[in-house]
mmCIF file of C-alpha atoms and ligand atoms in Angstrom:
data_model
loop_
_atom_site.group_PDB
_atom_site.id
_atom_site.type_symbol
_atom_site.label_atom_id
_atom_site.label_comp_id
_atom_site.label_asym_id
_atom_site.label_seq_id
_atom_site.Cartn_x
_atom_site.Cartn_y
_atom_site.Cartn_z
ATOM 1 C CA UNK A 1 -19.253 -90.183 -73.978
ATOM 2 C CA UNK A 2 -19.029 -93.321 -72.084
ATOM 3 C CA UNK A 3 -15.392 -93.981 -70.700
ATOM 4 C CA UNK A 4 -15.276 -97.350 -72.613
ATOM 5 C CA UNK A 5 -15.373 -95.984 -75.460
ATOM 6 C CA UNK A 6 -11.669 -94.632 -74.453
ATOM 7 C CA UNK A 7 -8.740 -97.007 -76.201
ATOM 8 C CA UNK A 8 -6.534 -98.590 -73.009
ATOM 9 C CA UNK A 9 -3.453 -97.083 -72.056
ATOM 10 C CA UNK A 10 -1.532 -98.931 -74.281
ATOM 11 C CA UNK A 11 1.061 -98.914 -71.590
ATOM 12 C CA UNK A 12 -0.212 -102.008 -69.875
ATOM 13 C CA UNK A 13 1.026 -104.195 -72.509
ATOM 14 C CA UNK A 14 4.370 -103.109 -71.746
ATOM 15 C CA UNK A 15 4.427 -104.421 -68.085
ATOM 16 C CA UNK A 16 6.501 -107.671 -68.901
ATOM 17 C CA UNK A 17 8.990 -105.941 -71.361
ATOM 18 C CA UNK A 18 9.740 -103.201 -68.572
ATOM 19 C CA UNK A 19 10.259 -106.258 -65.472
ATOM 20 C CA UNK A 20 12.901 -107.837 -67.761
ATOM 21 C CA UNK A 21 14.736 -104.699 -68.560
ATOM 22 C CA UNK A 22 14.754 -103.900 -65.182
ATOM 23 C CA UNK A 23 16.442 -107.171 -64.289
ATOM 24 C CA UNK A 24 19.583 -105.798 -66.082
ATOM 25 C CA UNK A 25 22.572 -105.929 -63.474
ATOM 26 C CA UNK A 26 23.213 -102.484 -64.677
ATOM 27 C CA UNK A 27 19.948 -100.855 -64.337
ATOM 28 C CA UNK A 28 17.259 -100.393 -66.850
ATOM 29 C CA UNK A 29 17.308 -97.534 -69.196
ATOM 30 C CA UNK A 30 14.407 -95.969 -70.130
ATOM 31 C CA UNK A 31 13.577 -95.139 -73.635
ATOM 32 C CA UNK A 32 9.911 -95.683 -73.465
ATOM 33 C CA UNK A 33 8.551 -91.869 -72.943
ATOM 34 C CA UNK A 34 9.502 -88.507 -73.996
ATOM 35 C CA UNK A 35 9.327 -86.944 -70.967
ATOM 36 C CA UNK A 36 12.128 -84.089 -70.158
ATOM 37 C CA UNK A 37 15.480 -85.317 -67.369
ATOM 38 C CA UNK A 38 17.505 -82.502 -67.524
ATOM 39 C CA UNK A 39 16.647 -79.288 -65.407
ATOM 40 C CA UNK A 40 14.144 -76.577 -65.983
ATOM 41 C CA UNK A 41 16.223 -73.510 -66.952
ATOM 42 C CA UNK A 42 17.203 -71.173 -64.103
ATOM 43 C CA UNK A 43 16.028 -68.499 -65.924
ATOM 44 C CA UNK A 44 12.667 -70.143 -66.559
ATOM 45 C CA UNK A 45 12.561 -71.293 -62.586
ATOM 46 C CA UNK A 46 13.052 -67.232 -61.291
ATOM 47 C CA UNK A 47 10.033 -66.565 -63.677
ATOM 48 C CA UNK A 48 8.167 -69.014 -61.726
ATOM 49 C CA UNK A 49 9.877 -67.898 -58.242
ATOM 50 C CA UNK A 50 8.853 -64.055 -59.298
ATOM 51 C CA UNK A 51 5.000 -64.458 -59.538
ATOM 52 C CA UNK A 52 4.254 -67.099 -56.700
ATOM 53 C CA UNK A 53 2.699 -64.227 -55.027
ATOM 54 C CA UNK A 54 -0.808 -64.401 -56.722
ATOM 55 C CA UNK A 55 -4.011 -64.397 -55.046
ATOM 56 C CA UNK A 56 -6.566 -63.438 -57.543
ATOM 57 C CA UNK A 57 -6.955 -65.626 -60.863
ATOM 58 C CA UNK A 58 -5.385 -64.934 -63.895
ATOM 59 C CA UNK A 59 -6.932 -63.838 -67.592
ATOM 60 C CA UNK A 60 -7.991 -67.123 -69.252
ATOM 61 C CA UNK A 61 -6.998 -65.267 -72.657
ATOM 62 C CA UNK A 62 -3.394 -64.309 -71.323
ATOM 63 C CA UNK A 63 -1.915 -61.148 -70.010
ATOM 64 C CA UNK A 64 -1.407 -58.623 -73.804
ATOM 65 C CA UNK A 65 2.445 -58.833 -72.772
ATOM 66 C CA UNK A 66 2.486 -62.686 -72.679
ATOM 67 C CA UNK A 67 0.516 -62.849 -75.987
ATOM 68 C CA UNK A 68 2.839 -60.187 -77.389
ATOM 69 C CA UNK A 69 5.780 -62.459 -76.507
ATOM 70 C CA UNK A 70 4.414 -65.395 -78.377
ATOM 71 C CA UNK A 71 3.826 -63.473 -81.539
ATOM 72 C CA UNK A 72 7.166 -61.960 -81.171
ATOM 73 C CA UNK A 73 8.053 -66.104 -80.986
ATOM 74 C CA UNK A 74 6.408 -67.142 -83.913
ATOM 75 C CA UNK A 75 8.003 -64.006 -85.916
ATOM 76 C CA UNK A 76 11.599 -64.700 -84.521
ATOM 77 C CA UNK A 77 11.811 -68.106 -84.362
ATOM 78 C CA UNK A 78 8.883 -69.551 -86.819
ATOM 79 C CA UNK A 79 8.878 -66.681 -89.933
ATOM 80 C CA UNK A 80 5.124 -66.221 -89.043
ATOM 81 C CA UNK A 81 5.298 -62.385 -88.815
ATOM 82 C CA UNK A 82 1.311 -62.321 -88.680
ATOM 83 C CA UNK A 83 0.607 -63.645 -85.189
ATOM 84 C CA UNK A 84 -1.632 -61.224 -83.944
ATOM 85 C CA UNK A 85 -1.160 -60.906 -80.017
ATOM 86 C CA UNK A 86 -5.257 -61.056 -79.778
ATOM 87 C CA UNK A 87 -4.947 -64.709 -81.830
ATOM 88 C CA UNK A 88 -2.989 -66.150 -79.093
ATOM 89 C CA UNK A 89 -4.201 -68.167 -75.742
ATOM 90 C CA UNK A 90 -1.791 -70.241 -72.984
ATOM 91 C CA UNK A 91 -3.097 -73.603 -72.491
ATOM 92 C CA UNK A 92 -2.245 -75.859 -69.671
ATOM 93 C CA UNK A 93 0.258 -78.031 -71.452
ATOM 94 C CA UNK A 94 -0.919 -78.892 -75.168
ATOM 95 C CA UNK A 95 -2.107 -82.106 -74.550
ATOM 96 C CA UNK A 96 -5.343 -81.222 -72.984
ATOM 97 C CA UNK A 97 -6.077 -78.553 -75.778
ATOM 98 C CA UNK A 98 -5.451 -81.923 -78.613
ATOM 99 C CA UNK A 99 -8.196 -83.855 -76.393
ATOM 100 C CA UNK A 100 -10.540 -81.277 -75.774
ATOM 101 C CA UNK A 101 -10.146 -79.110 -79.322
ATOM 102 C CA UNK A 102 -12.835 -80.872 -80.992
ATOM 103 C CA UNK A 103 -15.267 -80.184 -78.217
ATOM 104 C CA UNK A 104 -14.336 -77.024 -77.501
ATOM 105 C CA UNK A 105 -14.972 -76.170 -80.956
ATOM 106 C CA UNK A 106 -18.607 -77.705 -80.962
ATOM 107 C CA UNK A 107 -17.489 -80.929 -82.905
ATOM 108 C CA UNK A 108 -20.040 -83.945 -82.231
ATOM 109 C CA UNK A 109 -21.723 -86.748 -83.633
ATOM 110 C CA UNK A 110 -21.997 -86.540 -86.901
ATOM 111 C CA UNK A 111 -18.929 -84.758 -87.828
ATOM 112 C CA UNK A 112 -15.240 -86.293 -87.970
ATOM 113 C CA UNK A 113 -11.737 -84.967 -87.222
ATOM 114 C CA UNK A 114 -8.733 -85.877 -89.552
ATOM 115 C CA UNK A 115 -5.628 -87.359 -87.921
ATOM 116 C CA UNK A 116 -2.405 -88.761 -89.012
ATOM 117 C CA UNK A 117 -1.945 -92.610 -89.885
ATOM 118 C CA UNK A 118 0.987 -92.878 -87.604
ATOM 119 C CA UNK A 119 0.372 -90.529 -84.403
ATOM 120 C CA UNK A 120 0.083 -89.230 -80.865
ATOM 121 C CA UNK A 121 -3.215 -91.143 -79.622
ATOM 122 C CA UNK A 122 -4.470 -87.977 -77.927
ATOM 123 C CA UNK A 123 -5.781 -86.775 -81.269
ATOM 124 C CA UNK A 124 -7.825 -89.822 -81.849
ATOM 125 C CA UNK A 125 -8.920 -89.295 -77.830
ATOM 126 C CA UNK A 126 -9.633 -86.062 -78.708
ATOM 127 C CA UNK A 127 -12.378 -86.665 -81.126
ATOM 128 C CA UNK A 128 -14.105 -89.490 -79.153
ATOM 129 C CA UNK A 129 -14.136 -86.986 -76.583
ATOM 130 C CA UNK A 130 -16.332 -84.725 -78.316
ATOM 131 C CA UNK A 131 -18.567 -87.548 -79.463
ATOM 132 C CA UNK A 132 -16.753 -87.106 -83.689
ATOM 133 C CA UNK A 133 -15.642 -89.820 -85.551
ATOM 134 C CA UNK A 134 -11.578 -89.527 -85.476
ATOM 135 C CA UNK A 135 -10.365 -90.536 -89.114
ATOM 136 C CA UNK A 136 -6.757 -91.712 -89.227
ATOM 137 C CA UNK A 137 -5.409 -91.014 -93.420
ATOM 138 C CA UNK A 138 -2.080 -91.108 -94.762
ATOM 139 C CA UNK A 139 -2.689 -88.471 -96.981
ATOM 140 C CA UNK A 140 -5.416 -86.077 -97.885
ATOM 141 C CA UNK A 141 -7.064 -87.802 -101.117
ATOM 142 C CA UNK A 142 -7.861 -91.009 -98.647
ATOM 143 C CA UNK A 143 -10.286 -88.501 -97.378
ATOM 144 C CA UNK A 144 -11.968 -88.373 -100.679
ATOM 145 C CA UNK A 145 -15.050 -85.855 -101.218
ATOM 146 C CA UNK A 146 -15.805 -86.674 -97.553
ATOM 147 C CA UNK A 147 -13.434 -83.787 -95.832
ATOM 148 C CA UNK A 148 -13.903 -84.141 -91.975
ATOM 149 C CA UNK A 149 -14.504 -81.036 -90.111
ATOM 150 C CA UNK A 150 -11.285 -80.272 -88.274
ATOM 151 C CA UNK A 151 -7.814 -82.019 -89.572
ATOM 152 C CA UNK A 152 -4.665 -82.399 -87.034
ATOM 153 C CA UNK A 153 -1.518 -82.563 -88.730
ATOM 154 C CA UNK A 154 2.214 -82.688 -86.421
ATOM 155 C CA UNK A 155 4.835 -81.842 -87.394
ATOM 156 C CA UNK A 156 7.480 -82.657 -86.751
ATOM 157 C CA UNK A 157 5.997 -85.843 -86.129
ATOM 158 C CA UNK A 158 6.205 -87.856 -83.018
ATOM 159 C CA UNK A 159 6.126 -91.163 -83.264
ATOM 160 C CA UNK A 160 8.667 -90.978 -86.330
ATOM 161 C CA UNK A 161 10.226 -87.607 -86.667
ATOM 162 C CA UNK A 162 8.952 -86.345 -90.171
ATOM 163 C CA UNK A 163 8.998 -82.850 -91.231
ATOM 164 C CA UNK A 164 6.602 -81.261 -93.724
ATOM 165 C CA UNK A 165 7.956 -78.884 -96.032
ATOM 166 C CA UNK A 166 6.887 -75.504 -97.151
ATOM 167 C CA UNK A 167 4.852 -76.949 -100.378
ATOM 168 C CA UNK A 168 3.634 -79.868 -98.649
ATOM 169 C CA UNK A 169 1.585 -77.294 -96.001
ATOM 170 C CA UNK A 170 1.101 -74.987 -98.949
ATOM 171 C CA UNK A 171 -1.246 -77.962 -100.352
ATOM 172 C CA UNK A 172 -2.564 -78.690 -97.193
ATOM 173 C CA UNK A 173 -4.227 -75.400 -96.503
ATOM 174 C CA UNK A 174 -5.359 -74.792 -100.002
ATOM 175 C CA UNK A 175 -6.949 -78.290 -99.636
ATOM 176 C CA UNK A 176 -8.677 -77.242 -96.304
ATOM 177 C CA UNK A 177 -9.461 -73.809 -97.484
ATOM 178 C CA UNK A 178 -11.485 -75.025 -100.442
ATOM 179 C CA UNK A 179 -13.405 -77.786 -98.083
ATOM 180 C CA UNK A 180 -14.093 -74.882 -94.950
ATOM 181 C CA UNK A 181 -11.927 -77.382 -93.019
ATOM 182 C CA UNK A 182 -10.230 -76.186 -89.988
ATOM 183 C CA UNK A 183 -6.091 -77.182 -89.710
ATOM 184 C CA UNK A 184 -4.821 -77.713 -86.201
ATOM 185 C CA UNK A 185 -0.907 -78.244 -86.695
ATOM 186 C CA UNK A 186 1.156 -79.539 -83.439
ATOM 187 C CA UNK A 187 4.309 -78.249 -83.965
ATOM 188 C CA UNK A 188 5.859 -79.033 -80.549
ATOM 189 C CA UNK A 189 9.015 -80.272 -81.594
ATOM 190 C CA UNK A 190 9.785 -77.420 -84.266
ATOM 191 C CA UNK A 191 12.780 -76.259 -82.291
ATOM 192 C CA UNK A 192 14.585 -79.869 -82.232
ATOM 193 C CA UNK A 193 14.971 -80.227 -85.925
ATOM 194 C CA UNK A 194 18.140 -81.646 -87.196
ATOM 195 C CA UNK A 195 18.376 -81.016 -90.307
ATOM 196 C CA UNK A 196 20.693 -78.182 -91.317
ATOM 197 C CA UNK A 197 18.565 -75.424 -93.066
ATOM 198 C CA UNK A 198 20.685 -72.709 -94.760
ATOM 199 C CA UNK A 199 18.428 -70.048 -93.100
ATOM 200 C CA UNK A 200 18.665 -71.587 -89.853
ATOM 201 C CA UNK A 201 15.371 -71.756 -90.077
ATOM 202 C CA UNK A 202 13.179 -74.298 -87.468
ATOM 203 C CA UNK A 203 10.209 -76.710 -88.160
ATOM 204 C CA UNK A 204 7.823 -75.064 -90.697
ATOM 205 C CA UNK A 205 4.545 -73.516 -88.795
ATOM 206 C CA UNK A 206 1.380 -73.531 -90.693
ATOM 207 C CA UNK A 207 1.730 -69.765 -90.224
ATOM 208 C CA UNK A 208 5.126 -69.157 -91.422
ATOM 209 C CA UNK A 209 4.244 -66.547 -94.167
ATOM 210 C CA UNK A 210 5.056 -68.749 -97.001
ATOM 211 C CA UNK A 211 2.812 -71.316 -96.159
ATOM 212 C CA UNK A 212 -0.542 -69.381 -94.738
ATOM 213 C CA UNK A 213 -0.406 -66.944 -98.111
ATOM 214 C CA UNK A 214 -0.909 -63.915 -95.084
ATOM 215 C CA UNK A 215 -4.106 -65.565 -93.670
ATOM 216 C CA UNK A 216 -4.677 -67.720 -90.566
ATOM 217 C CA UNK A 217 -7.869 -67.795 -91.308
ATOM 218 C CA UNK A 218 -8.817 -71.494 -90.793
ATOM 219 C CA UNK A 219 -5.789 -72.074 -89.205
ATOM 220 C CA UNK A 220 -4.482 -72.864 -85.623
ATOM 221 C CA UNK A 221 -0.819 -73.638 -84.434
ATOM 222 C CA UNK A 222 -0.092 -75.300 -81.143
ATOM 223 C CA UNK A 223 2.849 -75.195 -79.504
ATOM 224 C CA UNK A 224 4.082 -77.114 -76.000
ATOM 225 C CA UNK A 225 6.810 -75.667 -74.193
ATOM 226 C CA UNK A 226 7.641 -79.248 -72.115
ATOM 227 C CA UNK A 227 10.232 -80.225 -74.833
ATOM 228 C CA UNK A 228 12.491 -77.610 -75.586
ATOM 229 C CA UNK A 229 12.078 -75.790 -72.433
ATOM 230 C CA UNK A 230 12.305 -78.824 -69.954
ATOM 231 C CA UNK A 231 8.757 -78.119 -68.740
ATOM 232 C CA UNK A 232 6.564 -80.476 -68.646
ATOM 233 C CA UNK A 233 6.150 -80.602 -64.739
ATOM 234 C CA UNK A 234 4.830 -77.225 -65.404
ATOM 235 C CA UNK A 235 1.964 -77.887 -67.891
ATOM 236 C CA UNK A 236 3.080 -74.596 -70.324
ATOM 237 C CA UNK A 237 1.535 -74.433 -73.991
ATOM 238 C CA UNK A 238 -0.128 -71.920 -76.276
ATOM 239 C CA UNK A 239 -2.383 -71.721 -79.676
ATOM 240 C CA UNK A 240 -2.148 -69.472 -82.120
ATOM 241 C CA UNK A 241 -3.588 -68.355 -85.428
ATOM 242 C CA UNK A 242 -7.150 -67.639 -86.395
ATOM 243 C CA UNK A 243 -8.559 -65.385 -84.177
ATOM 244 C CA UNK A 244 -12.479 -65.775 -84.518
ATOM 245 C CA UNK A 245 -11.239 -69.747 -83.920
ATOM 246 C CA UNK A 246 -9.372 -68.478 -80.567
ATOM 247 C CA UNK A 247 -11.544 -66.036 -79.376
ATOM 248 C CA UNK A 248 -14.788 -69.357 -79.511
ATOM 249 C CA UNK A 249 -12.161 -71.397 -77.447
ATOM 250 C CA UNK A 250 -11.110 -68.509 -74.788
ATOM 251 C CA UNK A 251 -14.922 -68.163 -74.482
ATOM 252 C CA UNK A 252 -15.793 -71.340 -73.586
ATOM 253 C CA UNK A 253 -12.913 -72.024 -71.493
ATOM 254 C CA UNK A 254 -13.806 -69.123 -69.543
ATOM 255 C CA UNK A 255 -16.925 -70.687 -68.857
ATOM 256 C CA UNK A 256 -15.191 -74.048 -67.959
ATOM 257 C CA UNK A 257 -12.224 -72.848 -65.791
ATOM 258 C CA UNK A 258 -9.689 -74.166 -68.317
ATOM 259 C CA UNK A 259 -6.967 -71.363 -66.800
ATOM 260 C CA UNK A 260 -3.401 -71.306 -66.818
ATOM 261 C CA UNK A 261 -2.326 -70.590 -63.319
ATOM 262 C CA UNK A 262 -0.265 -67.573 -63.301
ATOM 263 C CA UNK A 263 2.894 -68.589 -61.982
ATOM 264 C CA UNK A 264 2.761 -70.795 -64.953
ATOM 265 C CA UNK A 265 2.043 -67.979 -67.449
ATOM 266 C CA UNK A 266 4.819 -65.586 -66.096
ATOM 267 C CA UNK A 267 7.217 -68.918 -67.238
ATOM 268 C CA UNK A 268 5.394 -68.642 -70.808
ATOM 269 C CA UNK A 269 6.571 -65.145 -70.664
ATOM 270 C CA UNK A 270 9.554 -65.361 -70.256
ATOM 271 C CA UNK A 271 10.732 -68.625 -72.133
ATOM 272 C CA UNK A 272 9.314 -67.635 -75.629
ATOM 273 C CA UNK A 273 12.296 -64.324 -75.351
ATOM 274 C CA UNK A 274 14.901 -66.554 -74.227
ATOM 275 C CA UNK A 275 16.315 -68.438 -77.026
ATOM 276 C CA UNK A 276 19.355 -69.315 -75.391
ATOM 277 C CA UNK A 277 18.231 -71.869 -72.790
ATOM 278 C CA UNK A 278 16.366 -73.919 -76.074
ATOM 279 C CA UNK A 279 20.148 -73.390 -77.831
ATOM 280 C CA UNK A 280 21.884 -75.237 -74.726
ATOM 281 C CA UNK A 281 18.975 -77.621 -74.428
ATOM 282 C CA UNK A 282 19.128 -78.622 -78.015
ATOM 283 C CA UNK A 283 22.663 -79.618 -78.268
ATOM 284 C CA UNK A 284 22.507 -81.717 -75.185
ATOM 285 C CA UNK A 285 19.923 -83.880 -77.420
ATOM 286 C CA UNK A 286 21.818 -83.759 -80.603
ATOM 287 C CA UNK A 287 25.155 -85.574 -78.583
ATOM 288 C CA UNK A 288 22.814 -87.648 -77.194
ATOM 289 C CA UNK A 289 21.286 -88.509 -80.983
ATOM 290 C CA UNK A 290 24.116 -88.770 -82.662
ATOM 291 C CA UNK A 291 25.608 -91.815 -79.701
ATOM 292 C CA UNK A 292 22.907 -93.663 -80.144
ATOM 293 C CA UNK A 293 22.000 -93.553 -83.727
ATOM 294 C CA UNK A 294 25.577 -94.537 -84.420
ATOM 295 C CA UNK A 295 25.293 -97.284 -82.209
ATOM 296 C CA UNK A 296 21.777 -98.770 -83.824
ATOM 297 C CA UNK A 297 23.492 -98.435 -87.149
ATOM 298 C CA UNK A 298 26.557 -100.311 -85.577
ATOM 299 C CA UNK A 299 24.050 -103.055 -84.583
ATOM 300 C CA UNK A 300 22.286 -103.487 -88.317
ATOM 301 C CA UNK A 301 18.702 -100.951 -87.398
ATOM 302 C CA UNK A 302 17.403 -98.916 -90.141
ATOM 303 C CA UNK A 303 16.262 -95.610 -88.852
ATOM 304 C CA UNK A 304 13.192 -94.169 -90.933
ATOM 305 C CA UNK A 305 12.422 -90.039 -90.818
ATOM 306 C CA UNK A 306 14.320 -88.983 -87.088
ATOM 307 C CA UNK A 307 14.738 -85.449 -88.901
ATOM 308 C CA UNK A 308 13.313 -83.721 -85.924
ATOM 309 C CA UNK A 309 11.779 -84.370 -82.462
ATOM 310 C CA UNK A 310 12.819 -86.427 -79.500
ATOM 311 C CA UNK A 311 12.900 -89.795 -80.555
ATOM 312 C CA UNK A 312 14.201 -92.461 -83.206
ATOM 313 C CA UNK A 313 12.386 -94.128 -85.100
ATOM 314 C CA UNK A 314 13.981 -97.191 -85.610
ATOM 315 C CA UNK A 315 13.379 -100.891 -87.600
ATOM 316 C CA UNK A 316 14.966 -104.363 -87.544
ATOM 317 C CA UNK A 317 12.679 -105.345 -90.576
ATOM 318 C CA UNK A 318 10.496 -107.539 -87.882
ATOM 319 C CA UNK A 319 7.350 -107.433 -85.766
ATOM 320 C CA UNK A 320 8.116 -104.313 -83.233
ATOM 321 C CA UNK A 321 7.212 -106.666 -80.322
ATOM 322 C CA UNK A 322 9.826 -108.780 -81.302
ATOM 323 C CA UNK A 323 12.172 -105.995 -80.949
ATOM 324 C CA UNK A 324 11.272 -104.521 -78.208
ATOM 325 C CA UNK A 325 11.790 -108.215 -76.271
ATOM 326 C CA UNK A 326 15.164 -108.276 -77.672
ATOM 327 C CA UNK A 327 15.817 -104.622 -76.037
ATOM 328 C CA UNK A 328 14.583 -105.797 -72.941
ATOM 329 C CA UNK A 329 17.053 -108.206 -72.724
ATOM 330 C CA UNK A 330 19.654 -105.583 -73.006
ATOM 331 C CA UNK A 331 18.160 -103.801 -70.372
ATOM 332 C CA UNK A 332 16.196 -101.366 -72.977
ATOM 333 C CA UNK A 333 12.892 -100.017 -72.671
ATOM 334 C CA UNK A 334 11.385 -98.269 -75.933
ATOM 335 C CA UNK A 335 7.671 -97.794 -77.139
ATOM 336 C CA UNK A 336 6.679 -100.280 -79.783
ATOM 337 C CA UNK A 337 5.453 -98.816 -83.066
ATOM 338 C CA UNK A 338 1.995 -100.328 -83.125
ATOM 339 C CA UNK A 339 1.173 -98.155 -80.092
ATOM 340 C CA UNK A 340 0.681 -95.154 -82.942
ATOM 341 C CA UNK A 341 -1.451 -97.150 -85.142
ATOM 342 C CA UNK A 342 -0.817 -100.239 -87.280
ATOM 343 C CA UNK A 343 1.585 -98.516 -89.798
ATOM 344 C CA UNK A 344 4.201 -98.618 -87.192
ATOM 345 C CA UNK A 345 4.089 -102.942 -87.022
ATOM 346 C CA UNK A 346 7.809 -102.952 -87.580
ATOM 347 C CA UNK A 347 9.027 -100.360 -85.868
ATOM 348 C CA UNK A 348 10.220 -99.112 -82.245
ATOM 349 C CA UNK A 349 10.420 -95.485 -81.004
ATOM 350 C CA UNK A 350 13.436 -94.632 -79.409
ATOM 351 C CA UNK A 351 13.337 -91.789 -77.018
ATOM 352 C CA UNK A 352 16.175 -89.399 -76.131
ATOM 353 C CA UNK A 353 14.844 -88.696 -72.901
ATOM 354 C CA UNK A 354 17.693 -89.912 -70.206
ATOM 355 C CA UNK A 355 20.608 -88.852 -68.854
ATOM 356 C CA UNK A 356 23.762 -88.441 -71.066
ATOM 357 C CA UNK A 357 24.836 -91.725 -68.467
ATOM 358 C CA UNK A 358 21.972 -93.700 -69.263
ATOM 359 C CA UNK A 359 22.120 -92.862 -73.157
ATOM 360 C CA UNK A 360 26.124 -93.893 -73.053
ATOM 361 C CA UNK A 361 24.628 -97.508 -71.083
ATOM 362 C CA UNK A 362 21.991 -97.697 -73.953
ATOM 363 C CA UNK A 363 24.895 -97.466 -76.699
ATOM 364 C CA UNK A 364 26.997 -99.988 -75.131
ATOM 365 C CA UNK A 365 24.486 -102.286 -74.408
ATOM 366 C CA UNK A 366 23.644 -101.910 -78.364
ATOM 367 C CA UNK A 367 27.235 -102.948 -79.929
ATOM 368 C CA UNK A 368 28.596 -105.089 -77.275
HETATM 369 C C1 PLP B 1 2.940 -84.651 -80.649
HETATM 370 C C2 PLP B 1 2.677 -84.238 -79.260
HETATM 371 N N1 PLP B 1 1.735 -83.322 -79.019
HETATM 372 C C3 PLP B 1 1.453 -82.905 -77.787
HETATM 373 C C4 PLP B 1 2.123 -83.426 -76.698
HETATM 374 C C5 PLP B 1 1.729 -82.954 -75.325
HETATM 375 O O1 PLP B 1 2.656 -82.158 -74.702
HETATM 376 P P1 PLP B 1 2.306 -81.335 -73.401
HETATM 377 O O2 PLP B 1 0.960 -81.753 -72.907
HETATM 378 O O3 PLP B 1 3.378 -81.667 -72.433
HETATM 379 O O4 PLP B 1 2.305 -79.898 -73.798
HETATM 380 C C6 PLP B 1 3.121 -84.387 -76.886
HETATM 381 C C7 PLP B 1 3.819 -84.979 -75.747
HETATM 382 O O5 PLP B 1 4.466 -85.977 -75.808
HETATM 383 C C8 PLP B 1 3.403 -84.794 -78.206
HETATM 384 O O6 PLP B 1 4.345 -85.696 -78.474
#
C-alpha cells in the first residue's frame, strides 16, 4: 500500500489556530488531544517497577494469569461472564491493533471494512492498510445487501461521546451474524460513562451477556487501558472475544513480533483487579466535566451526546473552523469536528485532558 494513499495528519491544519492560542498572556490551554495529565497510578507504576528484570521475551498470547485477569475484568466490570481466558491477547496500546486488524485478519482488495460516520481515523487507516475499502455508514441499512467483511463500531464514541444500548448491539450482532460479518467494538472509554445506570453498570460490551446471546462467536472487544488507567506512555491494551478470531491474530503476530513487552504486561495484570485507581481517576474527570460544560452552556454552546468518554462534543450552530478561531482567541485549543468526517462540520471536540488549573483557565476564559 503506497504511503500516499494515507489521509494527512489532519493536525497540520491546526498550526495557525494553536500559534494564536498560544499568544494568550495566560498561556494556552490545550483541549485539542485526549491524551492522559494526571499520574500513572502508584499501584500500576510498582507493577511496572516489579518485572523490569526480564531478559527473555514474553508470550505474544499473554501469561494464563494475565488473560485470567481480563476475563475476570470483563465479568466484574463489563457483565460479560463468558470471556474465556484462551479468547484474550495484550496488544501494544489499541491503536495499532484498529490499524492493523484488517490485515491481520487477511482483509484485502476486494473486501471492505465498516466504520462509523463520525470516528477515530485509525479505523479508516486501518483498512487502507490492509489494501480494503473502509466504508464510513451511519447506520447498518446504508450498507444495503452489500455487508463489508469486518464492521468497527465504538462505543462510547470518541469524537462525540454516544453510547449504544443493550438493543441497539442486540441488532447489531444479529445483523452481522446473519451476513458472516465480523464486529470489532472499541470500547475504550466504557469506564468514563456518565450517565447514572441503576446497576452501576459501565459502557455496554458487545459481550455483556445480554447482548452476545452467550456467543462471541463473530465477535471481538477491544479495550485500551491509556484512558482510565493514565497509561498511554505505556502502550497497554487487550482483545477479547471469539477465540478462533484471536487465536488467527496471536498466530500471525507471533510471526511478526507484534509483543507486548513484559514489564508492560505485568501493568495489564495488575490494573484490570484494581478498580479503585479507575474510581479516583474517574471523578477527577467528572469535576473537570461538569466546570466546563457549565461554562459552554453559560456562553450559549449546545453540547450533542458527551454521555461518556473524554471529551465534549460541543456546537455554536456554525462552521467548526469558525469556532475553533474564536477559541483561539481565548487562548483555547480544541479539535474541529470535520477532522472525524464531514458529519462533524459544525462541531468542536472538547477534550478533558488538562490539569484541573488549566480546565478552571478554560472556564473563565469561556464566560468572561
Ligand atoms: C476510540 C479510540 N480507540 C482507540 C484509541 C487508541 O488508544 P491507545 O492506542 O492509547 O490504546 C483511542 C485513542 O485516542 C481512541 O479514542
Amino acid at each position: 500500500m503506497p504511503v500516499a494513499d494515507l489521509p494527512d495528519f489532519p493536525w497540520d491544519s491546526l498550526t495557525a489556530a494553536k500559534a494564536k492560542a498560544g499568544s494568550h498572556p495566560d498561556g494556552i490551554v490545550d483541549l485539542s488531544v485526549g491524551t492522559p495529565v494526571d499520574p500513572t497510578p502508584q499501584v500500576l507504576q510498582d507493577a511496572l517497577v516489579a518485572a523490569a528484570d526480564a531478559p527473555g521475551y514474553p508470550q505474544v498470547w499473554g501469561t494464563p494469569d494475565l488473560r485470567a485477569a481480563v476475563a475476570g475484568w470483563f465479568a466484574r466490570r463489563r457483565n460479560a461472564s463468558g470471556v474465556d481466558p484462551d479468547s484474550v491477547m495484550p496488544v501494544i496500546g489499541t491503536k495499532e491493533l484498529v490499524a492493523w486488524l484488517p490485515t491481520l485478519l487477511g482483509l484485502g482488495a476486494g473486501s471492505s471494512v465498516g466504520i462509523p460516520e463520525l470516528a477515530y481515523p485509525t479505523y479508516d487507516v486501518g483498512a487502507r492498510i490492509a489494501g480494503a475499502t473502509p466504508r464510513a455508514a451511519a447506520s447498518l441499512l446504508q450498507f444495503g445487501p452489500m455487508a463489508p467483511k469486518l464492521l468497527w463500531i465504538n462505543t462510547p464514541a470518541n469524537p462525540h461521546g454516544q453510547v449504544l444500548p443493550v438493543d441497539h448491539l442486540k441488532k447489531v450482532v444479529a445483523w452481522a451474524r446473519r451476513r458472516g460479518v465480523i464486529v470489532a467494538s472499541d470500547e475504550c472509554y466504557a469506564e468514563l460513562d456518565w450517565r447514572e445506570d441503576p446497576d452501576g453498570l459501565t459502557t455496554p460490551s458487545i459481550l455483556d451477556d445480554r447482548i452476545c446471546g452467550g456467543s462471541h462467536e463473530g465477535l471481538l472487544a477491544v479495550y485500551s487501558l491509556s484512558k482510565q488507567s493514565n497509561l498511554a506512555g505505556y502502550r497497554a491494551g487487550f482483545v477479547a472475544g471469539d477465540a478462533a478470531l484471536v487465536q488467527r491474530l496471536v498466530q500471525v503476530r507471533k510471526h511478526a513480533g507484534m509483543i507486548v513487552p513484559w514489564p508492560v504486561q505485568r501493568v495489564i495484570h495488575a490494573a484490570v483487579q484494581d478498580d479503585e485507581h479507575v474510581a479516583v481517576q474517574k471523578q477527577i474527570y467528572a469535576a473537570r466535566r461538569a466546570e466546563l460544560k457549565t461554562a459552554l452552556l453559560q456562553a450559549d454552546w449546545r453540547i450533542d451526546y458527551s454521555d461518556a468518554g473524554l471529551y465534549l462534543w460541543a456546537t455554536q450552530g456554525k462552521p467548526c473552523r469558525e469556532s475553533i478561531d474564536e477559541l483561539a482567541e481565548r487562548g483555547i485549543l480544541a479539535a474541529p469536528g470535520d477532522f472525524y468526517g464531514a458529519a462533524g462540520a459544525q462541531h468542536v471536540r472538547i477534550a478533558l485532558t488538562a490539569t484541573d488549573e488549566r480546565i478552571s483557565a478554560a472556564a473563565k476564559r469561556l464566560t468572561s
